[in-house]
Tab-separated table of C-alpha atoms in Angstrom:
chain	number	residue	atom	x	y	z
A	2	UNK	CA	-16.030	-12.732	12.332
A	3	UNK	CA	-17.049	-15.370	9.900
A	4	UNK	CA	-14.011	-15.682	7.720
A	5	UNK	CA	-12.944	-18.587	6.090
A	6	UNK	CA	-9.798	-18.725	7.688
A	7	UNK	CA	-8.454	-21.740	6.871
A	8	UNK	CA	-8.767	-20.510	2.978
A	9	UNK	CA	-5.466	-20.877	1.191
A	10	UNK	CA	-4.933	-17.436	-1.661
A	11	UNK	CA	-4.900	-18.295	-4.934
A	12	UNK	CA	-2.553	-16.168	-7.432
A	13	UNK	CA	-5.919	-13.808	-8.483
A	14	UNK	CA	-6.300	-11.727	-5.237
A	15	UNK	CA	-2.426	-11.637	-5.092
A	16	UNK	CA	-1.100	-10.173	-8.099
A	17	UNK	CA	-4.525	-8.335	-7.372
A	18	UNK	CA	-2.742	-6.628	-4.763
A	19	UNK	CA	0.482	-6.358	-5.958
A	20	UNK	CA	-1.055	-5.024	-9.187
A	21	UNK	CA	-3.374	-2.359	-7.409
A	22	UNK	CA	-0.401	-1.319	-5.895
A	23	UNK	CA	1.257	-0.093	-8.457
A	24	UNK	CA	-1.081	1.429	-10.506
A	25	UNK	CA	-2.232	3.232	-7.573
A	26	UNK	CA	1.274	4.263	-7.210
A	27	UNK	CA	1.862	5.169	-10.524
A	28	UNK	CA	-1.097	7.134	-11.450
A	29	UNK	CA	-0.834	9.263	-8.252
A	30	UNK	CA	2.836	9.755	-7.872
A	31	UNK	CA	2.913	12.966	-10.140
A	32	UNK	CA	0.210	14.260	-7.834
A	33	UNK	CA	1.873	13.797	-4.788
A	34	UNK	CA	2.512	16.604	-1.981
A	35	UNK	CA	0.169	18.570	-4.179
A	36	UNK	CA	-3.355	20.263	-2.711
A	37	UNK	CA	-6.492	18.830	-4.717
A	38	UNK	CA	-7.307	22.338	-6.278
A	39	UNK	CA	-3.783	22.858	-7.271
A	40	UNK	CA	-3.227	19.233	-9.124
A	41	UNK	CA	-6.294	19.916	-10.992
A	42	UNK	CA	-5.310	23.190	-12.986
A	43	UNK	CA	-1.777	21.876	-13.043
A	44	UNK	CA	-1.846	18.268	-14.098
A	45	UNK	CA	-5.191	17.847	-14.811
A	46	UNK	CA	-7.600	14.986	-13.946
A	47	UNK	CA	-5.591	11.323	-13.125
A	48	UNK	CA	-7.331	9.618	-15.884
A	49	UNK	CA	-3.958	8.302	-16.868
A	50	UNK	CA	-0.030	7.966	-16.400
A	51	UNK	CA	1.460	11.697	-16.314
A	52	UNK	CA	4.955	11.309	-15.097
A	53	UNK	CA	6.673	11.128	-18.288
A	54	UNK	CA	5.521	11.398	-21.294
A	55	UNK	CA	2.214	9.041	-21.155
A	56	UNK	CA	4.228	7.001	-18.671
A	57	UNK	CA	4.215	5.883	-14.703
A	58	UNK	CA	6.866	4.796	-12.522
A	59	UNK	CA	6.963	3.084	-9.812
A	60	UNK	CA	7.847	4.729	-6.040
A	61	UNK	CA	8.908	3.448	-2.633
A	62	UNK	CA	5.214	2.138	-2.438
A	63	UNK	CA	5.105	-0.393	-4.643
A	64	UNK	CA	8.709	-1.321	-3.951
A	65	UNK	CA	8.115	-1.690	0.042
A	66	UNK	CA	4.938	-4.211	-1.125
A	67	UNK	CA	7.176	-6.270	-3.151
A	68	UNK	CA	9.997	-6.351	-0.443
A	69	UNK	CA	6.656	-7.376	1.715
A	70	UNK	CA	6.142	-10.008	-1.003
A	71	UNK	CA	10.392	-11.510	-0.881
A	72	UNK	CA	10.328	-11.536	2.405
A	73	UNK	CA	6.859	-13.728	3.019
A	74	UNK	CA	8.610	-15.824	0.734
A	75	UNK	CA	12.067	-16.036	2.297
A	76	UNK	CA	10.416	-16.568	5.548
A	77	UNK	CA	7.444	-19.677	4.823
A	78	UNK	CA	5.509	-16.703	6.697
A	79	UNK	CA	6.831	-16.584	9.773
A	80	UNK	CA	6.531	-13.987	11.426
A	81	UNK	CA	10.298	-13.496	13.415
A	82	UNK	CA	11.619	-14.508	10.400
A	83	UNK	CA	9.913	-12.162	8.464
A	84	UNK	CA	10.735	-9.250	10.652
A	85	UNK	CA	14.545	-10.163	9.991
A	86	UNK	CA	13.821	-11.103	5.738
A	87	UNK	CA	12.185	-7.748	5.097
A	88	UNK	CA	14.884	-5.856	7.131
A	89	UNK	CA	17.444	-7.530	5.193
A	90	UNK	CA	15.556	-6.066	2.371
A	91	UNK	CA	14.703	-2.420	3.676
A	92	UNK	CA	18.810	-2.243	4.624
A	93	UNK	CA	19.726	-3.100	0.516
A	94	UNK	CA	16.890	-1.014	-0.616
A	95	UNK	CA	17.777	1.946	2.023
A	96	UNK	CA	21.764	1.938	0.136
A	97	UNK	CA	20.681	2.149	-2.941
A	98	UNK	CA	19.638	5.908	-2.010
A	99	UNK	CA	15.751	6.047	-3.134
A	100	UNK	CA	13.873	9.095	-3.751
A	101	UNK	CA	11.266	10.678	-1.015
A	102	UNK	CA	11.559	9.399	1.706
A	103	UNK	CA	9.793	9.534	5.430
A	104	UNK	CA	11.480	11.012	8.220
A	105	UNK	CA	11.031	7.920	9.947
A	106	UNK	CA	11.838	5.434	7.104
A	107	UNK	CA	14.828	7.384	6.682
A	108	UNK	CA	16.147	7.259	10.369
A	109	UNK	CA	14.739	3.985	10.451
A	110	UNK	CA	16.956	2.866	7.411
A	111	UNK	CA	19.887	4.374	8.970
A	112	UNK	CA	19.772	2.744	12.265
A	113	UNK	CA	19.149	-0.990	10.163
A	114	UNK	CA	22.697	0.094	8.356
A	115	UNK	CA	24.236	0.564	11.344
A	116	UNK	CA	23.268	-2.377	12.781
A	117	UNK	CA	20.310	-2.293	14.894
A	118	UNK	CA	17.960	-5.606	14.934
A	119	UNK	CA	14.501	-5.179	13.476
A	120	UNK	CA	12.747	-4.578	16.738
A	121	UNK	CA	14.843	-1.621	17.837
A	122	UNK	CA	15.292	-0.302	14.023
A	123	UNK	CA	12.097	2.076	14.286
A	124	UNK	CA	11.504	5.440	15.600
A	125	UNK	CA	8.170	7.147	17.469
A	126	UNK	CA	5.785	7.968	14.351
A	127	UNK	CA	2.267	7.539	13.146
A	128	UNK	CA	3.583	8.119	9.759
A	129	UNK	CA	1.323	6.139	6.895
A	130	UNK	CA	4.541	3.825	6.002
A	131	UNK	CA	3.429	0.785	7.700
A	132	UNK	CA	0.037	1.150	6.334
A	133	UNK	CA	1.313	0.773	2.642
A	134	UNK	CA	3.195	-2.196	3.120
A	135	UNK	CA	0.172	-3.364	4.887
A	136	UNK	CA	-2.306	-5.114	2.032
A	137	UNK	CA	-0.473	-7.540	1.064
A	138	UNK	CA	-0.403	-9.262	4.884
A	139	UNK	CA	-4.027	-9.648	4.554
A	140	UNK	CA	-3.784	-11.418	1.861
A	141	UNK	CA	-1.844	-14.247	3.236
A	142	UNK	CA	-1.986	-14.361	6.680
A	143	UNK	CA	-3.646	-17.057	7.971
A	144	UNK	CA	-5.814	-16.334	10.682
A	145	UNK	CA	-6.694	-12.675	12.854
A	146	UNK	CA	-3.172	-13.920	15.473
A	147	UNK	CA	-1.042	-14.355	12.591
A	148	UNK	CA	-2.225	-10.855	10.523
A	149	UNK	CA	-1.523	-9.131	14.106
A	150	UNK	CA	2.071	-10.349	14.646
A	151	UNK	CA	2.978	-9.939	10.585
A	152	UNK	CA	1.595	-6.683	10.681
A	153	UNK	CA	3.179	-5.494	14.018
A	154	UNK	CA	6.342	-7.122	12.553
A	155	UNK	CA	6.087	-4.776	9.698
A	156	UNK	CA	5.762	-1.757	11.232
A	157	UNK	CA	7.967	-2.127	14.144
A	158	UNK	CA	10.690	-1.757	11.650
A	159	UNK	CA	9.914	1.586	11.091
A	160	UNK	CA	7.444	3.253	13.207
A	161	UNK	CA	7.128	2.926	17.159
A	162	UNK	CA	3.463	4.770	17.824
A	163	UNK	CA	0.717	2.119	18.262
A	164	UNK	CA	-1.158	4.185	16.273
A	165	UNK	CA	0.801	3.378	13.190
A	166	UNK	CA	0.465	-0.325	14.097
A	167	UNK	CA	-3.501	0.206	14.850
A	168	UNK	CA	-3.510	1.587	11.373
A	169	UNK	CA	-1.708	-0.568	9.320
A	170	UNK	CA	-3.734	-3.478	11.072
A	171	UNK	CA	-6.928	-1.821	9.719
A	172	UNK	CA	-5.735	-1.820	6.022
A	173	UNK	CA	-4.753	-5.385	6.119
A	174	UNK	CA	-8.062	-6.749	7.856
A	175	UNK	CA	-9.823	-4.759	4.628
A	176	UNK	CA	-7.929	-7.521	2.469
A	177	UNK	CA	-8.326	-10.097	4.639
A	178	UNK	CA	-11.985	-10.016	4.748
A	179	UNK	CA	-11.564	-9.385	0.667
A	180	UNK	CA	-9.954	-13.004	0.370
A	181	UNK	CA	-11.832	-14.722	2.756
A	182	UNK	CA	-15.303	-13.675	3.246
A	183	UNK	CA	-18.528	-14.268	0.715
A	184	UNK	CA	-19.562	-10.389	0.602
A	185	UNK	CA	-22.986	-9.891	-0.752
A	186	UNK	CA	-23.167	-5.908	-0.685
A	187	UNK	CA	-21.528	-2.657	0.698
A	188	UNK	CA	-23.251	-2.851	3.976
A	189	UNK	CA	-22.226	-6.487	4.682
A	190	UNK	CA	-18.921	-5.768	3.917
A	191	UNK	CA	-19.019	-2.250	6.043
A	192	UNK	CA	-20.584	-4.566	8.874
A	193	UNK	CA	-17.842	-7.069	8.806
A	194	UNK	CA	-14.730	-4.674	8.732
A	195	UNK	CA	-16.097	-2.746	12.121
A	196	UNK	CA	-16.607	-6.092	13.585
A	197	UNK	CA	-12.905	-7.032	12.369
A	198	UNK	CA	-11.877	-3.992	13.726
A	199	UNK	CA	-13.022	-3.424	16.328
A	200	UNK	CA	-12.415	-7.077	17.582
A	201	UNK	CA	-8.802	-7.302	17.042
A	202	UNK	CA	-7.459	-3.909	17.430
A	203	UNK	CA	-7.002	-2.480	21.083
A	204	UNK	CA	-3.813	-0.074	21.459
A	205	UNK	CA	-3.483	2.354	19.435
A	206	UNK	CA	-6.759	2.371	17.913
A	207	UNK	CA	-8.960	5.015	20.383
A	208	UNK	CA	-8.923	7.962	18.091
A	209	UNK	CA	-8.660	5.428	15.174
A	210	UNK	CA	-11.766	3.525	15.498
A	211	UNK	CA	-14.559	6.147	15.829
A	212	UNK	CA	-12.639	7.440	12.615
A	213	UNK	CA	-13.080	3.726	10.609
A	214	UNK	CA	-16.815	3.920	12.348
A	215	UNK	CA	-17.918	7.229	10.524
A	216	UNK	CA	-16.058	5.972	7.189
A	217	UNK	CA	-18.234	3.261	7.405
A	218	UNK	CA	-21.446	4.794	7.796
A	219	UNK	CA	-20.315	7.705	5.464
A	220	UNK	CA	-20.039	5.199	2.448
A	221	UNK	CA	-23.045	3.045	3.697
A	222	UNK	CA	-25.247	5.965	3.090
A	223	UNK	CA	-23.895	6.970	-0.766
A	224	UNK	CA	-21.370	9.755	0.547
A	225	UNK	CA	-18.539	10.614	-1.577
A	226	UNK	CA	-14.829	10.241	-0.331
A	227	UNK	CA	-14.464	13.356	-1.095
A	228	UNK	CA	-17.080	14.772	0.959
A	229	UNK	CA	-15.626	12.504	3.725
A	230	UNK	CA	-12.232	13.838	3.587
A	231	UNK	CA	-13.595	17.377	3.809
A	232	UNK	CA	-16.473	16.127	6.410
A	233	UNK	CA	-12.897	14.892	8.906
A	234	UNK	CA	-11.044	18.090	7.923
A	235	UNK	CA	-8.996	17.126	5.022
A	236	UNK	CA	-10.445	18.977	2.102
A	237	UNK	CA	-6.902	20.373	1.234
A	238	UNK	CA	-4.989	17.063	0.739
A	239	UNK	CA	-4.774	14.152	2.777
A	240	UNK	CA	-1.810	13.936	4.857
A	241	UNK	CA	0.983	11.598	5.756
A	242	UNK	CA	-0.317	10.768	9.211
A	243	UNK	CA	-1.852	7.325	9.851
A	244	UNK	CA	-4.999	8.441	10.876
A	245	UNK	CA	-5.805	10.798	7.948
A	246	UNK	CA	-4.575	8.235	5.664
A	247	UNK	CA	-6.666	4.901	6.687
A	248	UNK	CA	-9.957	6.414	7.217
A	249	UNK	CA	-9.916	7.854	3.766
A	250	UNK	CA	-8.574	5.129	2.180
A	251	UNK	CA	-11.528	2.746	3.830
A	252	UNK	CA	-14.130	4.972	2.409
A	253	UNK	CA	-12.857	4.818	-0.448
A	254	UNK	CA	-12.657	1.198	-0.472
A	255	UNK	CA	-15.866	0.652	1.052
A	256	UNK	CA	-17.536	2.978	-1.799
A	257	UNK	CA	-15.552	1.370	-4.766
A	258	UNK	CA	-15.270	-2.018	-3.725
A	259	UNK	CA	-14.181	-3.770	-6.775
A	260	UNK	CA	-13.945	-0.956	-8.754
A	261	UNK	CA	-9.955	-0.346	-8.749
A	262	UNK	CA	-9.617	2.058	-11.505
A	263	UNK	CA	-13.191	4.754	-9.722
A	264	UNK	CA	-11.709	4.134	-6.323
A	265	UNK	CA	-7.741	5.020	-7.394
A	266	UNK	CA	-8.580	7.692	-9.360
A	267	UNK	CA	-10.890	9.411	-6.673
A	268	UNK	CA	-8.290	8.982	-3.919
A	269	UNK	CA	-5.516	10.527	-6.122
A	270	UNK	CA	-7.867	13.557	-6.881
A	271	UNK	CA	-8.013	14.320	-3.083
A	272	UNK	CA	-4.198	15.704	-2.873
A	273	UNK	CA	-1.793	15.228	-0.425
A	274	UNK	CA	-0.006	12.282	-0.496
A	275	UNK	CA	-1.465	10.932	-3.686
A	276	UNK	CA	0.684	8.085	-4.603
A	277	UNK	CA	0.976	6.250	-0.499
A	278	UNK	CA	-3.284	6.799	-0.562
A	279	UNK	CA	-3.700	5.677	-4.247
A	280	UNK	CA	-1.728	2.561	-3.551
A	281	UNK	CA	-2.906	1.738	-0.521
A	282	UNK	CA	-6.715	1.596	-2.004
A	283	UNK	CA	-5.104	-0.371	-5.278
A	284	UNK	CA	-3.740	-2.837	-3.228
A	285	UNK	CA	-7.151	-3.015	-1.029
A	286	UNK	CA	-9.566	-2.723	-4.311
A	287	UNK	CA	-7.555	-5.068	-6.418
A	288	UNK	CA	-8.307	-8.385	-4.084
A	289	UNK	CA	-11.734	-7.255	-4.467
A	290	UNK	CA	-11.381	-6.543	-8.238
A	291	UNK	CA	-9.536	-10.046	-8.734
A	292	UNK	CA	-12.963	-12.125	-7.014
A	293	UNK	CA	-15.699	-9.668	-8.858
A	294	UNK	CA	-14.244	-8.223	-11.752
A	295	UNK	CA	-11.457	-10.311	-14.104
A	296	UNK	CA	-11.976	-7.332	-16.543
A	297	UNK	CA	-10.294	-4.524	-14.622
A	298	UNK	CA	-6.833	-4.957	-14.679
A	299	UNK	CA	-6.711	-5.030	-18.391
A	300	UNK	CA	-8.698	-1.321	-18.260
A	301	UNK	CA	-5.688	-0.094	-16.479
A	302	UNK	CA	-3.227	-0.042	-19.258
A	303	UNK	CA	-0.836	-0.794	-16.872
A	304	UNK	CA	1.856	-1.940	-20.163
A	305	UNK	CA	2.233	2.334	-20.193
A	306	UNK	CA	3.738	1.682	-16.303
A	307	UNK	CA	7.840	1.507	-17.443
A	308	UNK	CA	10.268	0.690	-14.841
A	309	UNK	CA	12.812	-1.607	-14.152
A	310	UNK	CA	14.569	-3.698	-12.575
A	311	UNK	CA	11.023	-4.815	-11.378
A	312	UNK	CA	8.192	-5.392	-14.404
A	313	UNK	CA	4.456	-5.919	-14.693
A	314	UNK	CA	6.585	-9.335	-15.954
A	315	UNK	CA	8.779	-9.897	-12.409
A	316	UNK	CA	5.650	-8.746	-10.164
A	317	UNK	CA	3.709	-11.493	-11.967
A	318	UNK	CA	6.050	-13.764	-11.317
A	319	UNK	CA	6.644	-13.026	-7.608
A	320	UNK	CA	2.996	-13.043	-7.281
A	321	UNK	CA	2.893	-16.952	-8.176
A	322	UNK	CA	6.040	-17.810	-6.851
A	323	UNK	CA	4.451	-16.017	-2.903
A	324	UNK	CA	1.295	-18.091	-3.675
A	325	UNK	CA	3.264	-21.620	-4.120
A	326	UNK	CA	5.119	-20.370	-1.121
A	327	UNK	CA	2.353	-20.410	0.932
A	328	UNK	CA	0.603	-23.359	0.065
A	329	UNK	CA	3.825	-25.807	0.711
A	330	UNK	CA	4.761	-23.643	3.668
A	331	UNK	CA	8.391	-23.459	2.257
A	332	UNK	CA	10.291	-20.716	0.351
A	333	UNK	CA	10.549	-21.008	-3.767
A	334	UNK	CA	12.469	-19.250	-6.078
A	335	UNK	CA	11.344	-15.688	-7.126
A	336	UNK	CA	12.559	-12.710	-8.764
A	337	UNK	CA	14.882	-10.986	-6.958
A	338	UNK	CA	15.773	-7.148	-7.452
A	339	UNK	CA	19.282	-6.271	-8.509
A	340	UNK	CA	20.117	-4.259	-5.780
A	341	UNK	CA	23.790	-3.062	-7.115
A	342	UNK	CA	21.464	-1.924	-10.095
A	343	UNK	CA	19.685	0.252	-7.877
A	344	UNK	CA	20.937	2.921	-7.961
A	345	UNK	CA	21.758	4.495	-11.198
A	346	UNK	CA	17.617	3.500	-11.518
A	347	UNK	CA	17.239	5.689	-8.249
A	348	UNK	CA	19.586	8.602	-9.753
A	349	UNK	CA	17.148	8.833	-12.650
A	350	UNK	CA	14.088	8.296	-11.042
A	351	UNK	CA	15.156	11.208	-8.682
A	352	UNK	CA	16.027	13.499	-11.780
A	353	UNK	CA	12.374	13.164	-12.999
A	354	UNK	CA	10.954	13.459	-9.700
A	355	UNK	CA	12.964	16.965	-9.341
A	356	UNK	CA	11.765	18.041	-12.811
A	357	UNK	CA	8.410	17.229	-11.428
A	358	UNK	CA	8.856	19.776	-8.564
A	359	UNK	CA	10.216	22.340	-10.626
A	360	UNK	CA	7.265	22.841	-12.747
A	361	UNK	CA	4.900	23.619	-9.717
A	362	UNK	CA	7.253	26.684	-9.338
A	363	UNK	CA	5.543	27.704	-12.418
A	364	UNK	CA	1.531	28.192	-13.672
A	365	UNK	CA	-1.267	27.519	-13.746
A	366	UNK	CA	-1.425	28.448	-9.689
């Protein structure tokens, strides 16, 4: 792999990420758990906010990047250090009750609370969890070694199954190579990712692989994500498991490239679990987006995204206080979320979330 490894980020592919994130999050979050025909009749197409009113919120995907994010910071980005900083942070974030959980990020969450260390916190699951707090690792880490034992760090925390690891590793090589490497054209950039790939990942990765392989190829030759998903068996939605989620979520970064606001809204009209696959491609499109394209983020209208305690304002903020982080190798202030504050957020983001689910009961079918 010819990656400029030694490159330190600047705050552009950062906030990028961060940024991708959440408007991925945001625009699909309405969608989510929803089949592709369904969302269509019911919400139509996610050309913009729909979760209240012209509005987006923010979900457990966006928050687990910024934890990502404190944690990097807390720890000068090392990686048994990190392991402890973001479980500090998944244990204040899991008692604050959030909405929609995993199965495994909740049993995870309740083993943290009752005291079990980082490496014995997760369960056995290829969930997608680790794969959406994955991005952001890319981003910084400073060499292949280092993304491997952030990345395995990460997911660890929460899920067990190598596969989960194998996955997560493959979204945060995508932004990796989006930092670090001088891409001319889709092809080069398909060519470099299967040579990342299939260079650094080993367990976990069998079924995985062939899977990134034929994404790769797929958006080489022009193919839709769409067609892709259906092509692997996922017409109805993509799923919550690891290896539905990253091989869509490559094509669709491989077809976009720099083209955050095509790629998000393509994954989100694919169903399933909208707003984990939407932010997972906003967090990989928006490095690219951040080197090719300083025009996208402000086509995103991403002032219409209301939450709080974290802000477009504090995610800014954290963005250049992780970057100044990492080139003095020590930790530097940055917003902090006010935990205790949590949770009447959480009681009202729930209450909008349920009002969400109650108008599916009703039609269009």
């Amino acid at each position: 792999m010819t990656s400029r490894q030694d490159a330190q980020p600047t705050v552009e592919p950062v906030l990028g990420c961060l940024l991708g994130t959440a408007y991925g999050d945001a625009l699909g979050l309405p969608y989510e758990g929803v089949s592709a025909q369904r969302a269509a009749r019911l919400l139509g197409p996610p050309d913009r906010f729909r979760l209240l009113a012209g509005r987006g919120m923010l979900s457990d995907d966006t928050e687990h990047s910024l934890m990502v994010a404190l944690a990097l910071n807390e720890s000068t980005f090392d990686p048994d250090r990190f392991a402890k900083r973001l479980a500090a942070h998944l244990r204040l974030w899991f008692l604050a009750l959030p909405a929609g959980l995993g199965m495994a990020t909740l049993r995870s969450g309740l083993k943290l609370c009752v005291g079990f260390p980082p490496h014995r916190s997760g369960v056995y699951s290829a969930g997608n969890g680790p794969a959406m707090r994955a991005p952001l690792l890319g981003v910084v880490a400073e060499d292949p070694v280092h993304l491997d034992k952030l990345v395995t760090a990460s997911t660890v925390l929460t899920h067990t199954d190598p596969k989960a690891c194998a996955g997560a590793k493959a979204v945060a090589f995508a932004t990796y190579l989006g930092v670090r490497d001088d891409l001319t054209d889709r092809e080069a950039l398909a060519d470099r990712f299967i040579e990342a790939v299939n260079s650094h990942i080993s367990e976990g990765g069998e079924t995985l692989l062939p899977l990134l392989s034929k994404a790769a190829e797929s958006a080489a030759a022009g193919q839709s994500t769409e067609q892709f998903a259906a092509d692997i068996g996922l017409a109805k939605g993509i799923s919550g498991y690891i290896e539905h989620t990253v091989p869509v979520c490559v094509h669709a970064w491989l077809a976009f490239r720099h083209q955050l606001q095509d790629a998000v809204q393509a994954t989100v009209k694919l169903g399933g679990d909208a707003d984990t696959t939407a932010a997972i491609v906003g967090g990989m499109c928006g490095v690219l987006a951040a080197r090719e394209d300083p025009t996208a983020f402000a086509r995103l209208k991403l002032d219409q995204v209301v939450d709080w305690p974290w802000s477009l304002a504090r995610i800014r903020a954290l963005a250049a206080a992780l970057v100044s982080a990492r080139r003095a190798c020590l930790s530097v202030p940055a917003p902090r979320p006010l935990w205790l504050l949590r949770l009447p957020r959480n009681i009202i983001f729930l209450l909008i979330v349920l009002v969400h689910g109650l108008r599916r009961l009703l039609p269009p079918y």
